[in-house]
Amino acid sequence: MSIRIERERCVGCGACVEACPGNLIKFDPDGRAFIRRPEDCWGCASCMKECRSEAIFYYLGADVGGRGALMQVKRDGAISRWIIRGYDGATFTIVVDRKQANKY
Ligand code: SF4
Ligand code: SF4
């Protein structure tokens, strides 16, 4: 389980660097974020929840879809859309109202 940061989408805001409890995300010399030890990522998703540029993708483990499935978060005000793209290309979206976070 790990993340992938799409370099061309990163605007270098640093939100993911601040959010990662494992201090795993750094900036390259061009000011774009990268994960320095993907094998140490435990998949907490804190970084992707903070990224406003939709630059961070999350690999899903085999137990929850796996086989190349990716998840991405898109934010629209208080609404977060967790978009899962399966290995077969099918997509599934979970909509979360962050103001109602205690419900989930
Ligand atoms: S998923 Fe969690 S542990 Fe992994 S890089 Fe993002 S913030 Fe760090
Ligand atoms: S939060 Fe997103 S845009 Fe900001 S530094 Fe991290 S990857 Fe780049």
Short mmCIF file of N, CA, C and O and ligand atoms in Angstrom, two decimals:
data_model
loop_
_atom_site.label_atom_id
_atom_site.label_comp_id
_atom_site.label_asym_id
_atom_site.label_seq_id
_atom_site.Cartn_x
_atom_site.Cartn_y
_atom_site.Cartn_z
N MET A 1 0.85 -1.18 0.00
CA MET A 1 0.00 0.00 0.00
C MET A 1 0.88 1.23 0.00
O MET A 1 1.81 1.34 0.80
N SER A 2 0.62 2.13 -0.94
CA SER A 2 1.43 3.34 -1.00
C SER A 2 0.70 4.38 -1.83
O SER A 2 -0.42 4.14 -2.29
N ILE A 3 1.34 5.49 -1.99
CA ILE A 3 0.78 6.55 -2.82
C ILE A 3 1.69 6.81 -4.02
O ILE A 3 2.85 6.37 -4.05
N ARG A 4 1.14 7.52 -4.98
CA ARG A 4 1.94 8.01 -6.11
C ARG A 4 1.62 9.48 -6.28
O ARG A 4 0.45 9.87 -6.25
N ILE A 5 2.63 10.31 -6.42
CA ILE A 5 2.41 11.73 -6.63
C ILE A 5 2.68 12.06 -8.09
O ILE A 5 3.76 11.77 -8.60
N GLU A 6 1.68 12.63 -8.75
CA GLU A 6 1.84 13.02 -10.15
C GLU A 6 2.55 14.36 -10.18
O GLU A 6 1.98 15.40 -9.84
N ARG A 7 3.79 14.30 -10.58
CA ARG A 7 4.68 15.46 -10.50
C ARG A 7 4.13 16.68 -11.24
O ARG A 7 4.21 17.81 -10.77
N GLU A 8 3.56 16.44 -12.41
CA GLU A 8 3.09 17.57 -13.23
C GLU A 8 1.88 18.28 -12.64
O GLU A 8 1.57 19.41 -12.99
N ARG A 9 1.18 17.62 -11.72
CA ARG A 9 0.02 18.27 -11.08
C ARG A 9 0.41 19.00 -9.80
O ARG A 9 -0.37 19.79 -9.28
N CYS A 10 1.56 18.71 -9.26
CA CYS A 10 1.98 19.28 -7.97
C CYS A 10 2.33 20.75 -8.14
O CYS A 10 3.09 21.12 -9.04
N VAL A 11 1.78 21.58 -7.24
CA VAL A 11 2.08 23.01 -7.28
C VAL A 11 3.01 23.41 -6.13
O VAL A 11 3.26 24.61 -5.91
N GLY A 12 3.50 22.43 -5.39
CA GLY A 12 4.49 22.70 -4.36
C GLY A 12 3.96 23.43 -3.13
O GLY A 12 4.71 24.15 -2.46
N CYS A 13 2.69 23.21 -2.80
CA CYS A 13 2.10 23.94 -1.67
C CYS A 13 2.60 23.45 -0.32
O CYS A 13 2.55 24.17 0.67
N GLY A 14 3.04 22.20 -0.24
CA GLY A 14 3.59 21.66 1.00
C GLY A 14 2.57 21.05 1.94
O GLY A 14 2.93 20.56 3.01
N ALA A 15 1.29 21.04 1.56
CA ALA A 15 0.27 20.51 2.46
C ALA A 15 0.50 19.02 2.77
O ALA A 15 0.31 18.58 3.91
N CYS A 16 0.93 18.27 1.79
CA CYS A 16 1.17 16.84 2.01
C CYS A 16 2.38 16.61 2.91
O CYS A 16 2.39 15.69 3.73
N VAL A 17 3.38 17.46 2.74
CA VAL A 17 4.59 17.35 3.57
C VAL A 17 4.22 17.55 5.04
O VAL A 17 4.65 16.81 5.92
N GLU A 18 3.38 18.55 5.29
CA GLU A 18 2.94 18.83 6.66
C GLU A 18 2.06 17.71 7.20
O GLU A 18 2.09 17.41 8.39
N ALA A 19 1.26 17.11 6.33
CA ALA A 19 0.27 16.14 6.78
C ALA A 19 0.85 14.76 7.08
O ALA A 19 0.29 14.03 7.90
N CYS A 20 1.93 14.39 6.43
CA CYS A 20 2.43 13.01 6.56
C CYS A 20 3.03 12.77 7.95
O CYS A 20 4.05 13.35 8.30
N PRO A 21 2.43 11.88 8.72
CA PRO A 21 2.95 11.62 10.07
C PRO A 21 4.28 10.87 10.05
O PRO A 21 4.98 10.84 11.06
N GLY A 22 4.64 10.30 8.92
CA GLY A 22 5.90 9.58 8.83
C GLY A 22 7.03 10.38 8.22
O GLY A 22 8.13 9.85 8.01
N ASN A 23 6.76 11.65 7.91
CA ASN A 23 7.78 12.51 7.32
C ASN A 23 8.37 11.89 6.05
O ASN A 23 9.57 11.92 5.81
N LEU A 24 7.49 11.30 5.25
CA LEU A 24 7.94 10.56 4.07
C LEU A 24 7.97 11.39 2.79
O LEU A 24 8.55 10.97 1.79
N ILE A 25 7.34 12.56 2.80
CA ILE A 25 7.22 13.34 1.57
C ILE A 25 8.18 14.53 1.63
O ILE A 25 8.23 15.27 2.61
N LYS A 26 8.93 14.69 0.57
CA LYS A 26 9.93 15.76 0.47
C LYS A 26 9.74 16.51 -0.84
O LYS A 26 8.97 16.09 -1.70
N PHE A 27 10.47 17.59 -1.00
CA PHE A 27 10.47 18.32 -2.26
C PHE A 27 11.72 18.00 -3.06
O PHE A 27 12.82 17.89 -2.49
N ASP A 28 11.55 17.87 -4.37
CA ASP A 28 12.71 17.72 -5.23
C ASP A 28 13.29 19.11 -5.51
O ASP A 28 12.72 20.13 -5.09
N PRO A 29 14.39 19.21 -6.21
CA PRO A 29 15.01 20.52 -6.45
C PRO A 29 14.11 21.50 -7.21
O PRO A 29 14.32 22.73 -7.14
N ASP A 30 13.11 20.99 -7.91
CA ASP A 30 12.17 21.86 -8.64
C ASP A 30 10.96 22.27 -7.79
O ASP A 30 10.03 22.89 -8.30
N GLY A 31 10.96 21.87 -6.52
CA GLY A 31 9.86 22.26 -5.64
C GLY A 31 8.61 21.41 -5.80
O GLY A 31 7.52 21.82 -5.40
N ARG A 32 8.76 20.21 -6.37
CA ARG A 32 7.63 19.28 -6.50
C ARG A 32 7.78 18.18 -5.46
O ARG A 32 8.89 17.73 -5.17
N ALA A 33 6.64 17.76 -4.94
CA ALA A 33 6.67 16.75 -3.89
C ALA A 33 6.94 15.35 -4.45
O ALA A 33 6.51 15.02 -5.56
N PHE A 34 7.64 14.54 -3.65
CA PHE A 34 7.80 13.13 -3.99
C PHE A 34 7.86 12.34 -2.68
O PHE A 34 8.17 12.88 -1.62
N ILE A 35 7.51 11.06 -2.77
CA ILE A 35 7.60 10.20 -1.59
C ILE A 35 8.95 9.50 -1.64
O ILE A 35 9.30 8.85 -2.63
N ARG A 36 9.71 9.64 -0.56
CA ARG A 36 11.10 9.17 -0.64
C ARG A 36 11.24 7.69 -0.30
O ARG A 36 12.17 7.05 -0.73
N ARG A 37 10.34 7.14 0.52
CA ARG A 37 10.42 5.70 0.81
C ARG A 37 9.02 5.12 0.72
O ARG A 37 8.34 4.92 1.75
N PRO A 38 8.54 4.84 -0.48
CA PRO A 38 7.17 4.35 -0.64
C PRO A 38 6.89 3.10 0.19
O PRO A 38 5.77 2.89 0.65
N GLU A 39 7.91 2.30 0.41
CA GLU A 39 7.70 1.06 1.16
C GLU A 39 7.37 1.33 2.63
O GLU A 39 6.86 0.44 3.33
N ASP A 40 7.65 2.54 3.10
CA ASP A 40 7.34 2.88 4.50
C ASP A 40 5.96 3.50 4.67
O ASP A 40 5.52 3.75 5.79
N CYS A 41 5.27 3.80 3.58
CA CYS A 41 3.94 4.41 3.65
C CYS A 41 2.94 3.38 4.17
O CYS A 41 2.88 2.26 3.66
N TRP A 42 2.19 3.75 5.17
CA TRP A 42 1.20 2.80 5.72
C TRP A 42 -0.22 3.15 5.28
O TRP A 42 -1.19 2.62 5.80
N GLY A 43 -0.34 4.04 4.31
CA GLY A 43 -1.63 4.26 3.68
C GLY A 43 -2.66 4.99 4.52
O GLY A 43 -3.86 4.72 4.40
N CYS A 44 -2.23 5.95 5.31
CA CYS A 44 -3.19 6.65 6.18
C CYS A 44 -4.06 7.63 5.39
O CYS A 44 -5.08 8.09 5.88
N ALA A 45 -3.62 8.01 4.19
CA ALA A 45 -4.37 8.90 3.29
C ALA A 45 -4.39 10.37 3.73
O ALA A 45 -5.08 11.17 3.11
N SER A 46 -3.65 10.72 4.76
CA SER A 46 -3.63 12.12 5.21
C SER A 46 -3.15 13.06 4.12
O SER A 46 -3.69 14.15 3.94
N CYS A 47 -2.14 12.64 3.40
CA CYS A 47 -1.57 13.52 2.37
C CYS A 47 -2.58 13.80 1.26
O CYS A 47 -2.76 14.95 0.84
N MET A 48 -3.25 12.76 0.79
CA MET A 48 -4.16 12.97 -0.34
C MET A 48 -5.39 13.77 0.06
O MET A 48 -5.95 14.50 -0.76
N LYS A 49 -5.79 13.68 1.32
CA LYS A 49 -6.93 14.49 1.77
C LYS A 49 -6.59 15.98 1.78
O LYS A 49 -7.45 16.82 1.64
N GLU A 50 -5.31 16.31 1.94
CA GLU A 50 -4.90 17.71 2.00
C GLU A 50 -4.55 18.31 0.65
O GLU A 50 -4.52 19.52 0.49
N CYS A 51 -4.26 17.47 -0.33
CA CYS A 51 -3.82 17.98 -1.64
C CYS A 51 -4.99 18.57 -2.41
O CYS A 51 -5.95 17.88 -2.73
N ARG A 52 -4.90 19.86 -2.73
CA ARG A 52 -5.96 20.53 -3.49
C ARG A 52 -5.74 20.42 -4.99
O ARG A 52 -6.55 20.92 -5.77
N SER A 53 -4.64 19.84 -5.38
CA SER A 53 -4.31 19.75 -6.81
C SER A 53 -4.60 18.38 -7.39
O SER A 53 -4.26 18.13 -8.55
N GLU A 54 -5.18 17.51 -6.57
CA GLU A 54 -5.51 16.15 -7.03
C GLU A 54 -4.30 15.47 -7.62
O GLU A 54 -4.37 14.79 -8.65
N ALA A 55 -3.17 15.68 -6.96
CA ALA A 55 -1.90 15.16 -7.48
C ALA A 55 -1.52 13.82 -6.87
O ALA A 55 -0.58 13.18 -7.34
N ILE A 56 -2.23 13.42 -5.81
CA ILE A 56 -1.81 12.21 -5.08
C ILE A 56 -2.82 11.08 -5.32
O ILE A 56 -4.02 11.26 -5.14
N PHE A 57 -2.29 9.96 -5.73
CA PHE A 57 -3.09 8.76 -5.96
C PHE A 57 -2.66 7.69 -4.97
O PHE A 57 -1.51 7.66 -4.53
N TYR A 58 -3.60 6.85 -4.64
CA TYR A 58 -3.40 5.85 -3.61
C TYR A 58 -3.62 4.48 -4.21
O TYR A 58 -4.66 4.23 -4.82
N TYR A 59 -2.65 3.62 -4.07
CA TYR A 59 -2.80 2.25 -4.54
C TYR A 59 -3.60 1.46 -3.51
O TYR A 59 -3.25 1.46 -2.34
N LEU A 60 -4.62 0.80 -3.97
CA LEU A 60 -5.44 0.00 -3.06
C LEU A 60 -4.90 -1.41 -2.96
O LEU A 60 -4.52 -2.01 -3.96
N GLY A 61 -4.90 -1.93 -1.76
CA GLY A 61 -4.43 -3.29 -1.54
C GLY A 61 -5.39 -4.32 -2.12
O GLY A 61 -6.54 -4.03 -2.45
N ALA A 62 -4.91 -5.53 -2.23
CA ALA A 62 -5.70 -6.60 -2.83
C ALA A 62 -7.00 -6.85 -2.06
O ALA A 62 -8.01 -7.24 -2.65
N ASP A 63 -6.98 -6.59 -0.76
CA ASP A 63 -8.16 -6.86 0.05
C ASP A 63 -9.31 -5.89 -0.22
O ASP A 63 -10.46 -6.16 0.12
N VAL A 64 -9.02 -4.75 -0.83
CA VAL A 64 -10.07 -3.76 -1.10
C VAL A 64 -10.13 -3.38 -2.58
O VAL A 64 -10.49 -2.27 -2.93
N GLY A 65 -9.78 -4.26 -3.45
CA GLY A 65 -9.90 -3.97 -4.87
C GLY A 65 -8.63 -4.31 -5.63
O GLY A 65 -8.68 -4.95 -6.65
N GLY A 66 -7.53 -3.87 -5.10
CA GLY A 66 -6.19 -4.24 -5.55
C GLY A 66 -5.97 -4.31 -7.06
O GLY A 66 -6.66 -3.67 -7.84
N ARG A 67 -4.94 -5.05 -7.42
CA ARG A 67 -4.60 -5.31 -8.82
C ARG A 67 -4.55 -4.04 -9.66
O ARG A 67 -5.14 -3.96 -10.73
N GLY A 68 -3.91 -3.03 -9.11
CA GLY A 68 -3.73 -1.80 -9.88
C GLY A 68 -4.82 -0.77 -9.66
O GLY A 68 -4.80 0.28 -10.29
N ALA A 69 -5.78 -1.03 -8.78
CA ALA A 69 -6.82 -0.04 -8.49
C ALA A 69 -6.19 1.18 -7.83
O ALA A 69 -5.27 1.07 -7.02
N LEU A 70 -6.70 2.33 -8.21
CA LEU A 70 -6.19 3.59 -7.66
C LEU A 70 -7.34 4.38 -7.07
O LEU A 70 -8.46 4.34 -7.58
N MET A 71 -7.05 5.16 -6.04
CA MET A 71 -8.05 6.03 -5.45
C MET A 71 -7.52 7.45 -5.45
O MET A 71 -6.32 7.69 -5.27
N GLN A 72 -8.42 8.40 -5.62
CA GLN A 72 -8.06 9.81 -5.67
C GLN A 72 -9.15 10.59 -4.95
O GLN A 72 -10.30 10.17 -4.92
N VAL A 73 -8.78 11.70 -4.33
CA VAL A 73 -9.76 12.55 -3.66
C VAL A 73 -9.90 13.86 -4.42
O VAL A 73 -8.91 14.51 -4.74
N LYS A 74 -11.15 14.23 -4.72
CA LYS A 74 -11.43 15.54 -5.30
C LYS A 74 -12.27 16.30 -4.30
O LYS A 74 -13.26 15.78 -3.79
N ARG A 75 -11.87 17.52 -4.04
CA ARG A 75 -12.58 18.33 -3.05
C ARG A 75 -13.35 19.45 -3.72
O ARG A 75 -12.86 20.09 -4.64
N ASP A 76 -14.56 19.69 -3.20
CA ASP A 76 -15.41 20.78 -3.68
C ASP A 76 -16.08 21.37 -2.45
O ASP A 76 -17.12 20.89 -2.00
N GLY A 77 -15.45 22.39 -1.87
CA GLY A 77 -15.96 22.94 -0.62
C GLY A 77 -15.90 21.88 0.47
O GLY A 77 -14.86 21.26 0.69
N ALA A 78 -17.02 21.67 1.12
CA ALA A 78 -17.07 20.69 2.21
C ALA A 78 -17.24 19.26 1.69
O ALA A 78 -17.21 18.31 2.47
N ILE A 79 -17.43 19.11 0.41
CA ILE A 79 -17.65 17.79 -0.16
C ILE A 79 -16.34 17.19 -0.66
O ILE A 79 -15.58 17.84 -1.38
N SER A 80 -16.08 15.97 -0.25
CA SER A 80 -14.95 15.21 -0.78
C SER A 80 -15.50 14.04 -1.60
O SER A 80 -16.42 13.35 -1.14
N ARG A 81 -14.93 13.87 -2.76
CA ARG A 81 -15.31 12.73 -3.59
C ARG A 81 -14.13 11.77 -3.66
O ARG A 81 -13.08 12.14 -4.18
N TRP A 82 -14.31 10.59 -3.13
CA TRP A 82 -13.28 9.55 -3.16
C TRP A 82 -13.57 8.70 -4.39
O TRP A 82 -14.57 7.97 -4.42
N ILE A 83 -12.72 8.83 -5.38
CA ILE A 83 -12.95 8.17 -6.65
C ILE A 83 -12.01 6.98 -6.77
O ILE A 83 -10.79 7.12 -6.68
N ILE A 84 -12.60 5.83 -6.95
CA ILE A 84 -11.82 4.58 -7.06
C ILE A 84 -11.91 4.10 -8.49
O ILE A 84 -13.00 3.96 -9.04
N ARG A 85 -10.74 3.90 -9.11
CA ARG A 85 -10.71 3.35 -10.47
C ARG A 85 -10.13 1.95 -10.39
O ARG A 85 -8.98 1.76 -10.01
N GLY A 86 -10.94 0.99 -10.72
CA GLY A 86 -10.54 -0.41 -10.62
C GLY A 86 -9.57 -0.82 -11.71
O GLY A 86 -9.37 -0.09 -12.69
N TYR A 87 -9.01 -2.00 -11.56
CA TYR A 87 -8.05 -2.50 -12.54
C TYR A 87 -8.69 -2.68 -13.91
O TYR A 87 -8.01 -2.68 -14.93
N ASP A 88 -10.03 -2.82 -13.94
CA ASP A 88 -10.74 -2.99 -15.20
C ASP A 88 -11.21 -1.66 -15.79
O ASP A 88 -11.91 -1.63 -16.80
N GLY A 89 -10.85 -0.54 -15.15
CA GLY A 89 -11.23 0.78 -15.66
C GLY A 89 -12.54 1.31 -15.10
O GLY A 89 -12.86 2.48 -15.29
N ALA A 90 -13.30 0.46 -14.43
CA ALA A 90 -14.57 0.91 -13.85
C ALA A 90 -14.31 1.86 -12.69
O ALA A 90 -13.33 1.68 -11.94
N THR A 91 -15.15 2.88 -12.54
CA THR A 91 -14.96 3.82 -11.45
C THR A 91 -16.14 3.78 -10.49
O THR A 91 -17.27 3.46 -10.87
N PHE A 92 -15.84 4.10 -9.26
CA PHE A 92 -16.82 4.10 -8.18
C PHE A 92 -16.51 5.31 -7.31
O PHE A 92 -15.35 5.56 -7.00
N THR A 93 -17.53 6.10 -6.97
CA THR A 93 -17.30 7.32 -6.20
C THR A 93 -18.05 7.28 -4.88
O THR A 93 -19.23 6.94 -4.82
N ILE A 94 -17.34 7.63 -3.82
CA ILE A 94 -17.93 7.77 -2.49
C ILE A 94 -17.94 9.26 -2.16
O ILE A 94 -16.88 9.91 -2.19
N VAL A 95 -19.11 9.82 -1.89
CA VAL A 95 -19.23 11.25 -1.59
C VAL A 95 -19.33 11.42 -0.08
O VAL A 95 -20.15 10.78 0.58
N VAL A 96 -18.46 12.28 0.45
CA VAL A 96 -18.42 12.52 1.90
C VAL A 96 -18.58 14.02 2.15
O VAL A 96 -17.84 14.83 1.59
N ASP A 97 -19.56 14.37 2.98
CA ASP A 97 -19.71 15.75 3.44
C ASP A 97 -18.84 15.89 4.69
O ASP A 97 -19.16 15.33 5.74
N ARG A 98 -17.76 16.64 4.58
CA ARG A 98 -16.81 16.71 5.69
C ARG A 98 -17.40 17.41 6.91
O ARG A 98 -16.92 17.24 8.02
N LYS A 99 -18.46 18.19 6.72
CA LYS A 99 -19.11 18.82 7.87
C LYS A 99 -19.86 17.78 8.70
O LYS A 99 -20.19 18.00 9.84
N GLN A 100 -20.15 16.62 8.06
CA GLN A 100 -20.86 15.54 8.74
C GLN A 100 -19.91 14.38 9.06
O GLN A 100 -20.35 13.24 9.16
N ALA A 101 -18.63 14.68 9.20
CA ALA A 101 -17.62 13.63 9.31
C ALA A 101 -17.88 12.66 10.46
O ALA A 101 -17.54 11.48 10.39
N ASN A 102 -18.51 13.14 11.54
CA ASN A 102 -18.74 12.25 12.68
C ASN A 102 -19.77 11.16 12.38
O ASN A 102 -19.91 10.20 13.15
N LYS A 103 -20.50 11.33 11.27
CA LYS A 103 -21.47 10.31 10.89
C LYS A 103 -20.80 9.06 10.33
O LYS A 103 -21.40 7.99 10.31
N TYR A 104 -19.57 9.22 9.82
CA TYR A 104 -18.97 8.12 9.07
C TYR A 104 -18.08 7.26 9.94
O TYR A 104 -17.53 7.67 10.88
S1 SF4 B 1 -0.57 7.89 2.97
FE1 SF4 B 1 -0.01 8.63 5.05
S2 SF4 B 1 1.95 7.62 5.50
FE2 SF4 B 1 1.63 7.45 3.29
S3 SF4 B 1 2.72 9.21 2.42
FE3 SF4 B 1 0.55 9.83 2.72
S4 SF4 B 1 0.48 10.80 4.74
FE4 SF4 B 1 2.42 9.65 4.61
S1 SF4 B 2 -0.31 18.73 -1.40
FE1 SF4 B 2 -0.39 18.22 -3.61
S2 SF4 B 2 0.17 20.13 -4.66
FE2 SF4 B 2 0.77 20.38 -2.51
S3 SF4 B 2 2.96 19.77 -2.44
FE3 SF4 B 2 1.72 17.93 -1.99
S4 SF4 B 2 1.40 16.89 -3.97
FE4 SF4 B 2 2.09 18.99 -4.39
#
